[in-house]
mmCIF file of C-alpha atoms in Angstrom:
data_model
loop_
_atom_site.group_PDB
_atom_site.id
_atom_site.type_symbol
_atom_site.label_atom_id
_atom_site.label_comp_id
_atom_site.label_asym_id
_atom_site.label_seq_id
_atom_site.Cartn_x
_atom_site.Cartn_y
_atom_site.Cartn_z
ATOM 1 C CA UNK A 153 227.924 181.364 27.954
ATOM 2 C CA UNK A 154 227.863 178.263 30.152
ATOM 3 C CA UNK A 155 227.051 174.798 28.851
ATOM 4 C CA UNK A 156 224.451 173.134 31.084
ATOM 5 C CA UNK A 157 223.381 170.136 28.965
ATOM 6 C CA UNK A 158 224.767 168.188 26.019
ATOM 7 C CA UNK A 159 223.604 165.016 24.262
ATOM 8 C CA UNK A 160 224.627 163.202 21.096
ATOM 9 C CA UNK A 161 221.815 163.288 18.541
ATOM 10 C CA UNK A 162 221.944 161.972 14.956
ATOM 11 C CA UNK A 163 225.730 162.195 15.040
ATOM 12 C CA UNK A 164 225.705 165.809 16.156
ATOM 13 C CA UNK A 165 225.161 167.500 19.518
ATOM 14 C CA UNK A 166 222.068 168.971 21.113
ATOM 15 C CA UNK A 167 223.421 171.488 23.616
ATOM 16 C CA UNK A 168 221.836 173.864 26.105
ATOM 17 C CA UNK A 169 223.576 177.005 27.291
ATOM 18 C CA UNK A 170 222.918 179.698 29.881
ATOM 19 C CA UNK A 171 224.165 183.266 29.890
ATOM 20 C CA UNK A 172 223.559 186.593 31.609
ATOM 21 C CA UNK A 173 221.670 188.946 29.330
ATOM 22 C CA UNK A 174 222.299 192.668 29.546
ATOM 23 C CA UNK A 175 219.438 193.324 27.144
ATOM 24 C CA UNK A 176 216.849 191.495 29.247
ATOM 25 C CA UNK A 177 218.409 192.082 32.691
ATOM 26 C CA UNK A 178 218.167 188.417 33.630
ATOM 27 C CA UNK A 179 219.758 185.021 33.029
ATOM 28 C CA UNK A 180 218.657 183.286 29.822
ATOM 29 C CA UNK A 181 218.912 179.753 28.462
ATOM 30 C CA UNK A 182 219.012 178.720 24.819
ATOM 31 C CA UNK A 183 219.423 175.573 22.762
ATOM 32 C CA UNK A 184 221.733 174.699 19.880
ATOM 33 C CA UNK A 185 221.784 171.707 17.583
ATOM 34 C CA UNK A 186 225.163 171.330 15.877
ATOM 35 C CA UNK A 187 225.154 168.802 13.010
ATOM 36 C CA UNK A 188 228.107 166.449 12.450
ATOM 37 C CA UNK A 189 229.434 168.814 9.756
ATOM 38 C CA UNK A 190 230.095 171.459 12.422
ATOM 39 C CA UNK A 191 233.002 169.406 13.762
ATOM 40 C CA UNK A 192 235.075 170.385 10.707
ATOM 41 C CA UNK A 193 233.660 173.635 9.330
ATOM 42 C CA UNK A 194 231.361 176.518 10.116
ATOM 43 C CA UNK A 195 227.834 175.628 9.074
ATOM 44 C CA UNK A 196 224.761 177.664 8.067
ATOM 45 C CA UNK A 197 222.140 178.083 10.745
ATOM 46 C CA UNK A 198 218.461 178.550 11.408
ATOM 47 C CA UNK A 199 216.969 180.592 14.238
ATOM 48 C CA UNK A 200 213.767 178.982 15.524
ATOM 49 C CA UNK A 201 211.318 181.111 17.515
ATOM 50 C CA UNK A 202 208.772 179.233 19.615
ATOM 51 C CA UNK A 203 205.218 180.257 20.392
ATOM 52 C CA UNK A 204 203.112 181.004 23.457
ATOM 53 C CA UNK A 205 203.989 178.806 26.485
ATOM 54 C CA UNK A 206 207.208 177.696 24.738
ATOM 55 C CA UNK A 207 210.715 177.756 26.167
ATOM 56 C CA UNK A 208 214.176 177.360 24.691
ATOM 57 C CA UNK A 209 213.984 173.549 24.926
ATOM 58 C CA UNK A 210 210.412 173.093 23.648
ATOM 59 C CA UNK A 211 211.382 172.794 19.990
ATOM 60 C CA UNK A 212 214.386 170.489 20.541
ATOM 61 C CA UNK A 213 212.214 168.096 22.575
ATOM 62 C CA UNK A 214 209.093 168.042 20.406
ATOM 63 C CA UNK A 215 209.785 168.933 16.770
ATOM 64 C CA UNK A 216 212.095 166.099 15.691
ATOM 65 C CA UNK A 217 214.166 168.548 13.678
ATOM 66 C CA UNK A 218 217.644 167.237 14.482
ATOM 67 C CA UNK A 219 217.493 164.381 11.983
ATOM 68 C CA UNK A 220 216.813 166.760 9.082
ATOM 69 C CA UNK A 221 219.339 169.316 10.299
ATOM 70 C CA UNK A 222 222.005 166.614 10.517
ATOM 71 C CA UNK A 223 221.288 165.442 6.972
ATOM 72 C CA UNK A 224 221.433 168.984 5.614
ATOM 73 C CA UNK A 225 224.428 170.120 7.682
ATOM 74 C CA UNK A 226 222.511 173.015 9.255
ATOM 75 C CA UNK A 227 222.649 174.196 12.868
ATOM 76 C CA UNK A 228 219.448 175.235 14.665
ATOM 77 C CA UNK A 229 219.492 177.729 17.531
ATOM 78 C CA UNK A 230 216.489 178.175 19.815
ATOM 79 C CA UNK A 231 216.273 181.225 22.080
ATOM 80 C CA UNK A 232 213.674 181.441 24.838
ATOM 81 C CA UNK A 233 210.323 183.163 24.293
ATOM 82 C CA UNK A 234 210.593 185.738 27.095
ATOM 83 C CA UNK A 235 212.861 186.932 29.888
ATOM 84 C CA UNK A 236 212.924 184.732 33.011
ATOM 85 C CA UNK A 237 213.876 184.826 36.646
ATOM 86 C CA UNK A 238 213.200 186.481 39.948
ATOM 87 C CA UNK A 239 211.957 190.013 39.533
ATOM 88 C CA UNK A 240 210.782 189.582 35.920
ATOM 89 C CA UNK A 241 207.103 190.621 35.876
ATOM 90 C CA UNK A 242 204.415 188.205 34.705
ATOM 91 C CA UNK A 243 200.727 188.458 33.885
ATOM 92 C CA UNK A 244 199.075 189.323 37.221
ATOM 93 C CA UNK A 245 196.373 186.713 36.579
ATOM 94 C CA UNK A 246 198.836 184.024 35.515
ATOM 95 C CA UNK A 247 197.412 183.861 31.973
ATOM 96 C CA UNK A 248 199.428 181.933 29.379
ATOM 97 C CA UNK A 249 199.100 184.555 26.626
ATOM 98 C CA UNK A 250 201.021 187.388 28.265
ATOM 99 C CA UNK A 251 204.153 187.838 30.370
ATOM 100 C CA UNK A 252 206.437 184.851 30.901
ATOM 101 C CA UNK A 253 206.586 182.658 27.778
ATOM 102 C CA UNK A 254 204.835 185.411 25.831
ATOM 103 C CA UNK A 255 207.419 188.077 25.021
ATOM 104 C CA UNK A 256 206.054 188.580 21.466
ATOM 105 C CA UNK A 257 209.553 189.374 20.126
ATOM 106 C CA UNK A 258 209.162 193.128 20.604
ATOM 107 C CA UNK A 259 210.746 195.883 22.712
ATOM 108 C CA UNK A 260 208.398 196.932 25.505
ATOM 109 C CA UNK A 261 208.122 200.630 26.261
ATOM 110 C CA UNK A 262 205.609 200.544 29.142
ATOM 111 C CA UNK A 263 206.106 199.923 32.856
ATOM 112 C CA UNK A 264 206.736 197.451 34.399
ATOM 113 C CA UNK A 265 207.657 195.548 31.231
ATOM 114 C CA UNK A 266 210.268 197.871 29.744
ATOM 115 C CA UNK A 267 213.084 196.757 32.060
ATOM 116 C CA UNK A 268 213.083 193.152 30.847
ATOM 117 C CA UNK A 269 210.860 192.635 27.823
ATOM 118 C CA UNK A 270 213.165 193.508 24.927
ATOM 119 C CA UNK A 271 212.991 190.225 23.055
ATOM 120 C CA UNK A 272 213.367 191.913 19.658
ATOM 121 C CA UNK A 273 216.728 193.438 20.573
ATOM 122 C CA UNK A 274 217.734 190.235 22.312
ATOM 123 C CA UNK A 275 217.150 188.007 19.271
ATOM 124 C CA UNK A 276 218.403 190.468 16.650
ATOM 125 C CA UNK A 277 221.436 191.806 18.505
ATOM 126 C CA UNK A 278 222.665 190.250 21.751
ATOM 127 C CA UNK A 279 221.737 186.611 21.162
ATOM 128 C CA UNK A 280 222.783 186.631 17.506
ATOM 129 C CA UNK A 281 226.145 188.236 18.327
ATOM 130 C CA UNK A 282 226.787 185.734 21.095
ATOM 131 C CA UNK A 283 226.151 182.624 19.027
ATOM 132 C CA UNK A 284 228.091 183.865 15.984
ATOM 133 C CA UNK A 285 231.096 184.659 18.169
ATOM 134 C CA UNK A 286 231.028 181.439 20.181
ATOM 135 C CA UNK A 287 229.697 178.693 17.889
ATOM 136 C CA UNK A 288 230.938 177.162 14.598
ATOM 137 C CA UNK A 289 228.232 178.843 12.523
ATOM 138 C CA UNK A 290 228.459 181.082 9.470
ATOM 139 C CA UNK A 291 226.849 184.498 9.996
ATOM 140 C CA UNK A 292 226.584 185.010 6.238
ATOM 141 C CA UNK A 293 224.261 182.028 5.883
ATOM 142 C CA UNK A 294 221.311 182.319 8.233
ATOM 143 C CA UNK A 295 217.550 182.028 7.981
ATOM 144 C CA UNK A 296 214.715 182.266 10.491
ATOM 145 C CA UNK A 297 211.486 180.368 11.172
ATOM 146 C CA UNK A 298 208.977 179.862 13.945
ATOM 147 C CA UNK A 299 205.568 178.717 15.161
ATOM 148 C CA UNK A 300 202.512 180.760 16.218
ATOM 149 C CA UNK A 301 203.841 183.736 18.229
ATOM 150 C CA UNK A 302 207.263 182.638 16.998
ATOM 151 C CA UNK A 303 206.019 182.687 13.412
ATOM 152 C CA UNK A 304 204.977 186.278 14.028
ATOM 153 C CA UNK A 305 208.466 186.949 15.395
ATOM 154 C CA UNK A 306 210.230 185.253 12.492
ATOM 155 C CA UNK A 307 208.339 187.124 9.773
ATOM 156 C CA UNK A 308 208.529 190.532 11.440
ATOM 157 C CA UNK A 309 212.224 190.209 12.287
ATOM 158 C CA UNK A 310 212.988 189.110 8.723
ATOM 159 C CA UNK A 311 211.009 191.993 7.222
ATOM 160 C CA UNK A 312 212.666 194.537 9.525
ATOM 161 C CA UNK A 313 216.237 193.407 8.823
ATOM 162 C CA UNK A 314 216.818 193.397 5.045
ATOM 163 C CA UNK A 315 219.978 191.706 3.864
ATOM 164 C CA UNK A 316 220.385 189.585 6.956
ATOM 165 C CA UNK A 317 218.445 186.396 6.247
ATOM 166 C CA UNK A 318 218.366 184.130 3.207
ATOM 167 C CA UNK A 319 214.769 182.945 3.773
ATOM 168 C CA UNK A 320 211.916 182.907 6.284
ATOM 169 C CA UNK A 321 209.151 180.452 7.101
ATOM 170 C CA UNK A 322 206.398 180.041 9.658
ATOM 171 C CA UNK A 323 203.924 177.474 10.916
ATOM 172 C CA UNK A 324 200.511 178.783 11.976
ATOM 173 C CA UNK A 325 201.891 182.289 12.557
ATOM 174 C CA UNK A 326 200.078 185.154 14.255
ATOM 175 C CA UNK A 327 199.957 187.253 11.090
ATOM 176 C CA UNK A 328 197.967 190.317 12.163
ATOM 177 C CA UNK A 329 198.475 190.782 15.936
ATOM 178 C CA UNK A 330 197.136 194.345 15.898
ATOM 179 C CA UNK A 331 193.667 192.914 15.300
ATOM 180 C CA UNK A 332 193.507 189.715 17.344
ATOM 181 C CA UNK A 333 192.896 189.207 21.085
ATOM 182 C CA UNK A 334 196.383 187.812 21.806
ATOM 183 C CA UNK A 335 198.105 190.665 20.033
ATOM 184 C CA UNK A 336 195.876 193.464 21.315
ATOM 185 C CA UNK A 337 196.448 192.346 24.907
ATOM 186 C CA UNK A 338 200.211 192.060 24.447
ATOM 187 C CA UNK A 339 200.683 195.248 22.451
ATOM 188 C CA UNK A 340 198.488 197.358 24.711
ATOM 189 C CA UNK A 341 200.468 196.262 27.784
ATOM 190 C CA UNK A 342 203.958 196.215 26.283
ATOM 191 C CA UNK A 343 203.652 199.224 23.943
ATOM 192 C CA UNK A 344 200.807 201.336 25.294
ATOM 193 C CA UNK A 345 197.491 202.376 23.712
ATOM 194 C CA UNK A 346 198.875 204.217 20.662
ATOM 195 C CA UNK A 347 198.169 201.766 17.845
ATOM 196 C CA UNK A 348 200.572 203.598 15.539
ATOM 197 C CA UNK A 349 203.435 202.109 17.560
ATOM 198 C CA UNK A 350 202.037 198.617 17.094
ATOM 199 C CA UNK A 351 202.482 198.594 13.319
ATOM 200 C CA UNK A 352 206.237 197.970 13.564
ATOM 201 C CA UNK A 353 205.519 194.478 14.945
ATOM 202 C CA UNK A 354 202.673 193.437 12.643
ATOM 203 C CA UNK A 355 203.661 191.364 9.599
ATOM 204 C CA UNK A 356 200.556 192.396 7.674
ATOM 205 C CA UNK A 357 201.563 196.063 7.988
ATOM 206 C CA UNK A 358 205.288 195.509 7.420
ATOM 207 C CA UNK A 359 204.777 193.887 4.024
ATOM 208 C CA UNK A 360 203.923 197.328 2.637
ATOM 209 C CA UNK A 361 207.344 198.733 3.535
ATOM 210 C CA UNK A 362 209.521 195.652 2.970
ATOM 211 C CA UNK A 363 212.757 196.489 1.155
ATOM 212 C CA UNK A 364 213.386 192.980 -0.154
ATOM 213 C CA UNK A 365 211.470 189.910 -1.263
ATOM 214 C CA UNK A 366 212.758 187.049 0.837
ATOM 215 C CA UNK A 367 211.607 183.533 0.013
ATOM 216 C CA UNK A 368 208.626 183.004 2.358
ATOM 217 C CA UNK A 369 206.857 179.742 3.226
ATOM 218 C CA UNK A 370 203.831 179.418 5.516
ATOM 219 C CA UNK A 371 202.062 176.227 6.567
ATOM 220 C CA UNK A 372 198.686 176.364 8.304
ATOM 221 C CA UNK A 373 196.414 173.600 9.594
ATOM 222 C CA UNK A 374 192.767 173.904 8.574
ATOM 223 C CA UNK A 375 191.597 172.478 11.908
ATOM 224 C CA UNK A 376 193.632 174.955 13.935
ATOM 225 C CA UNK A 377 191.385 176.120 16.763
ATOM 226 C CA UNK A 378 192.972 179.584 16.662
ATOM 227 C CA UNK A 379 192.838 180.159 12.916
ATOM 228 C CA UNK A 380 189.769 182.376 12.682
ATOM 229 C CA UNK A 381 190.051 184.450 15.864
ATOM 230 C CA UNK A 382 193.786 184.798 16.465
ATOM 231 C CA UNK A 383 195.983 184.184 13.432
ATOM 232 C CA UNK A 384 194.818 186.574 10.693
ATOM 233 C CA UNK A 385 196.190 184.561 7.777
ATOM 234 C CA UNK A 386 193.644 186.002 5.334
ATOM 235 C CA UNK A 387 194.786 189.538 6.176
ATOM 236 C CA UNK A 388 198.428 188.660 5.555
ATOM 237 C CA UNK A 389 197.610 186.956 2.271
ATOM 238 C CA UNK A 390 195.715 190.051 1.148
ATOM 239 C CA UNK A 391 198.736 192.230 1.964
ATOM 240 C CA UNK A 392 201.117 189.866 0.171
ATOM 241 C CA UNK A 393 198.929 190.038 -2.915
ATOM 242 C CA UNK A 394 198.463 193.812 -2.738
ATOM 243 C CA UNK A 395 202.179 194.532 -2.485
ATOM 244 C CA UNK A 396 203.269 191.772 -4.871
ATOM 245 C CA UNK A 397 205.252 189.851 -2.284
ATOM 246 C CA UNK A 398 205.753 186.271 -3.513
ATOM 247 C CA UNK A 399 205.030 183.592 -0.921
ATOM 248 C CA UNK A 400 203.989 179.971 -0.689
ATOM 249 C CA UNK A 401 201.052 179.472 1.684
ATOM 250 C CA UNK A 402 199.870 175.898 2.179
ATOM 251 C CA UNK A 403 196.680 174.902 3.983
ATOM 252 C CA UNK A 404 197.174 171.486 5.581
ATOM 253 C CA UNK A 405 194.028 169.405 5.880
ATOM 254 C CA UNK A 406 193.252 167.888 9.298
ATOM 255 C CA UNK A 407 196.026 169.588 11.282
ATOM 256 C CA UNK A 408 195.584 171.687 14.409
ATOM 257 C CA UNK A 409 197.868 174.214 16.117
ATOM 258 C CA UNK A 410 200.116 171.934 18.150
ATOM 259 C CA UNK A 411 203.499 170.275 17.853
ATOM 260 C CA UNK A 412 202.207 167.212 16.014
ATOM 261 C CA UNK A 413 201.551 169.695 13.206
ATOM 262 C CA UNK A 414 205.020 171.208 13.596
ATOM 263 C CA UNK A 415 206.707 167.803 13.632
ATOM 264 C CA UNK A 416 204.792 166.689 10.531
ATOM 265 C CA UNK A 417 206.258 169.428 8.329
ATOM 266 C CA UNK A 418 209.491 170.494 10.016
ATOM 267 C CA UNK A 419 211.535 168.445 7.559
ATOM 268 C CA UNK A 420 209.977 170.281 4.626
ATOM 269 C CA UNK A 421 210.737 173.630 6.228
ATOM 270 C CA UNK A 422 214.372 172.708 6.809
ATOM 271 C CA UNK A 423 214.610 171.542 3.185
ATOM 272 C CA UNK A 424 213.069 174.838 2.068
ATOM 273 C CA UNK A 425 215.708 176.841 3.923
ATOM 274 C CA UNK A 426 218.519 174.524 2.818
ATOM 275 C CA UNK A 427 217.837 175.553 -0.779
ATOM 276 C CA UNK A 428 218.900 179.112 0.117
ATOM 277 C CA UNK A 429 221.547 178.409 2.761
#
């Protein structure tokens, strides 16, 4: 774990690290915001998962989250969205919705993706172990949130790991990837054609088998250009209702899918998690 960047920010430190990942068979970078409180004690932390085209430094640059994290005394860690480096396969056509920057937070089983694309294991196991061992953060107080593909990752990881997180939230998440073009393309390539194997990474399906009822918050812009075709929010809401899973879902008038939307409500999401951390 090698520090490659560090800047003072709202009295704390925004830091970027690099490390060699055995899970992904490549070198990975990730970001950490440590609030001023981390200088004296271990602090609770949030894992942020970014969406398609994002990297480990996308959220720190664009979301404006550090101010709220500093006020609340919460660290934010931001892993990358896919494996990187020479030899890591990418979409052969260079499309943005698959391959590099589009790991979908799953464990690929199909060639040539299975060597590197194990973002689920990376986030849940290797990355989480690394940061808890090396940073002044409290493993007993963690929550997870994300945007778009990262919202999909946050909800599915939370649902698949009962007892680990205090809360979960998402902004414009891909809620039903089994039945949207982004998800079908990714799942078919990473996991193969057997749709039964896809269910383990679809939030709408996982609600039915969830062993706990984590506090869940979702914000969605009503002018999001991907809402109807890609995100599947209605399907997730139907599943939440059917299986009596309490959640707060807020439709935000006038907002689209981008980081102006994220920045507008990131403070409210950090406050939401702070109530449980």
